[in-house]
């Protein structure tokens, strides 16, 4: 298996622009997670899905952030409008079990200028 | 609430020596899992080792082993024969029970020195 795939790997955008991050989980994994990692705040869970349904979005910082999972093999995290404080590495992870080990993608490094 | 605490922000070890990273946790669940993840400078999060709470035997993966003390809610990671490639941030994580997500500690930055 190719593992969790994320695109793009790097994104540089200007404040106010829309940013869309993409994730393809490992086939057969029922759980998908979006994380954000910064030096200041560490690793933060933003949202997770089970069988394409959002289960917990309490970590989504504000209405500028939205996530969708239209099918079992694809998810997006959108930021609109983006702000410099959104600069971070965003990880997608998937898991076959509730509370089981998660397999992480390589991350997307987002820079908002 | 479930919590994970890593009390050592940074550690260093000489190449070929052994180092132990500490982790304590709190949960009211009976069935849960514990994990150690490694994040090298490449920033890829890599699963190092997994322990099921119902298993008394400590998990081992090559040079990596854990000391799981269920009553004390302690889950330390021992790295034997440390290698330069072990230089990374190490995260302890708790999962299972009624939650679908993992609870991560804040990490321990390990430097292996030649």
mmCIF file of N, CA and C in Angstrom, chain A residues 5 21 23 29 41-42 45-47 49 60 63 73 75 77 82 95 97 101 104 106:
data_model
loop_
_atom_site.group_PDB
_atom_site.id
_atom_site.type_symbol
_atom_site.label_atom_id
_atom_site.label_comp_id
_atom_site.label_asym_id
_atom_site.label_seq_id
_atom_site.Cartn_x
_atom_site.Cartn_y
_atom_site.Cartn_z
ATOM 1 N N UNK A 5 -1.642 9.541 1.508
ATOM 2 C CA UNK A 5 -1.106 10.479 0.523
ATOM 3 C C UNK A 5 -1.696 11.862 0.769
ATOM 4 N N UNK A 21 -6.293 21.630 1.146
ATOM 5 C CA UNK A 21 -5.362 20.532 1.365
ATOM 6 C C UNK A 21 -6.111 19.223 1.114
ATOM 7 N N UNK A 23 -6.216 14.769 0.965
ATOM 8 C CA UNK A 23 -5.730 13.566 1.626
ATOM 9 C C UNK A 23 -6.416 12.336 1.051
ATOM 10 N N UNK A 29 -9.267 1.756 5.656
ATOM 11 C CA UNK A 29 -9.270 2.433 6.949
ATOM 12 C C UNK A 29 -10.556 3.251 7.092
ATOM 13 N N UNK A 41 2.131 25.442 19.525
ATOM 14 C CA UNK A 41 0.971 24.698 20.018
ATOM 15 C C UNK A 41 1.125 23.187 19.923
ATOM 16 N N UNK A 42 2.223 22.728 19.303
ATOM 17 C CA UNK A 42 2.418 21.295 19.180
ATOM 18 C C UNK A 42 1.462 20.679 18.178
ATOM 19 N N UNK A 45 -5.337 18.045 17.165
ATOM 20 C CA UNK A 45 -6.359 17.377 16.361
ATOM 21 C C UNK A 45 -7.396 18.402 15.941
ATOM 22 N N UNK A 46 -7.647 18.497 14.656
ATOM 23 C CA UNK A 46 -8.643 19.453 14.153
ATOM 24 C C UNK A 46 -10.015 18.799 14.038
ATOM 25 N N UNK A 47 -10.060 17.637 13.385
ATOM 26 C CA UNK A 47 -11.328 16.964 13.119
ATOM 27 C C UNK A 47 -11.035 15.514 12.781
ATOM 28 N N UNK A 49 -13.080 11.821 11.103
ATOM 29 C CA UNK A 49 -14.218 11.195 10.437
ATOM 30 C C UNK A 49 -14.222 9.688 10.713
ATOM 31 N N UNK A 60 -11.455 22.331 15.346
ATOM 32 C CA UNK A 60 -11.408 23.278 14.225
ATOM 33 C C UNK A 60 -11.406 24.684 14.804
ATOM 34 N N UNK A 63 -14.569 29.332 11.954
ATOM 35 C CA UNK A 63 -15.389 29.065 10.768
ATOM 36 C C UNK A 63 -14.618 29.150 9.466
ATOM 37 N N UNK A 73 -12.159 7.436 0.046
ATOM 38 C CA UNK A 73 -10.776 7.541 -0.413
ATOM 39 C C UNK A 73 -10.308 8.980 -0.592
ATOM 40 N N UNK A 75 -10.384 13.181 1.222
ATOM 41 C CA UNK A 75 -10.827 14.195 2.157
ATOM 42 C C UNK A 75 -10.118 15.501 1.844
ATOM 43 N N UNK A 77 -9.325 19.589 3.468
ATOM 44 C CA UNK A 77 -9.355 20.588 4.530
ATOM 45 C C UNK A 77 -9.183 21.939 3.849
ATOM 46 N N UNK A 82 -7.446 32.556 4.264
ATOM 47 C CA UNK A 82 -6.277 32.174 5.058
ATOM 48 C C UNK A 82 -5.656 33.396 5.733
ATOM 49 N N UNK A 95 -6.795 5.339 10.203
ATOM 50 C CA UNK A 95 -6.714 4.221 11.132
ATOM 51 C C UNK A 95 -7.786 3.194 10.798
ATOM 52 N N UNK A 97 -9.037 1.138 13.076
ATOM 53 C CA UNK A 97 -9.808 0.841 14.283
ATOM 54 C C UNK A 97 -10.055 2.082 15.107
ATOM 55 N N UNK A 101 -3.912 2.345 16.189
ATOM 56 C CA UNK A 101 -2.770 3.091 15.651
ATOM 57 C C UNK A 101 -3.170 3.874 14.420
ATOM 58 N N UNK A 104 0.247 8.148 9.457
ATOM 59 C CA UNK A 104 0.273 9.536 9.052
ATOM 60 C C UNK A 104 0.783 9.717 7.627
ATOM 61 N N UNK A 106 2.701 12.429 4.862
ATOM 62 C CA UNK A 106 3.943 13.190 4.990
ATOM 63 C C UNK A 106 3.742 14.632 5.432
#
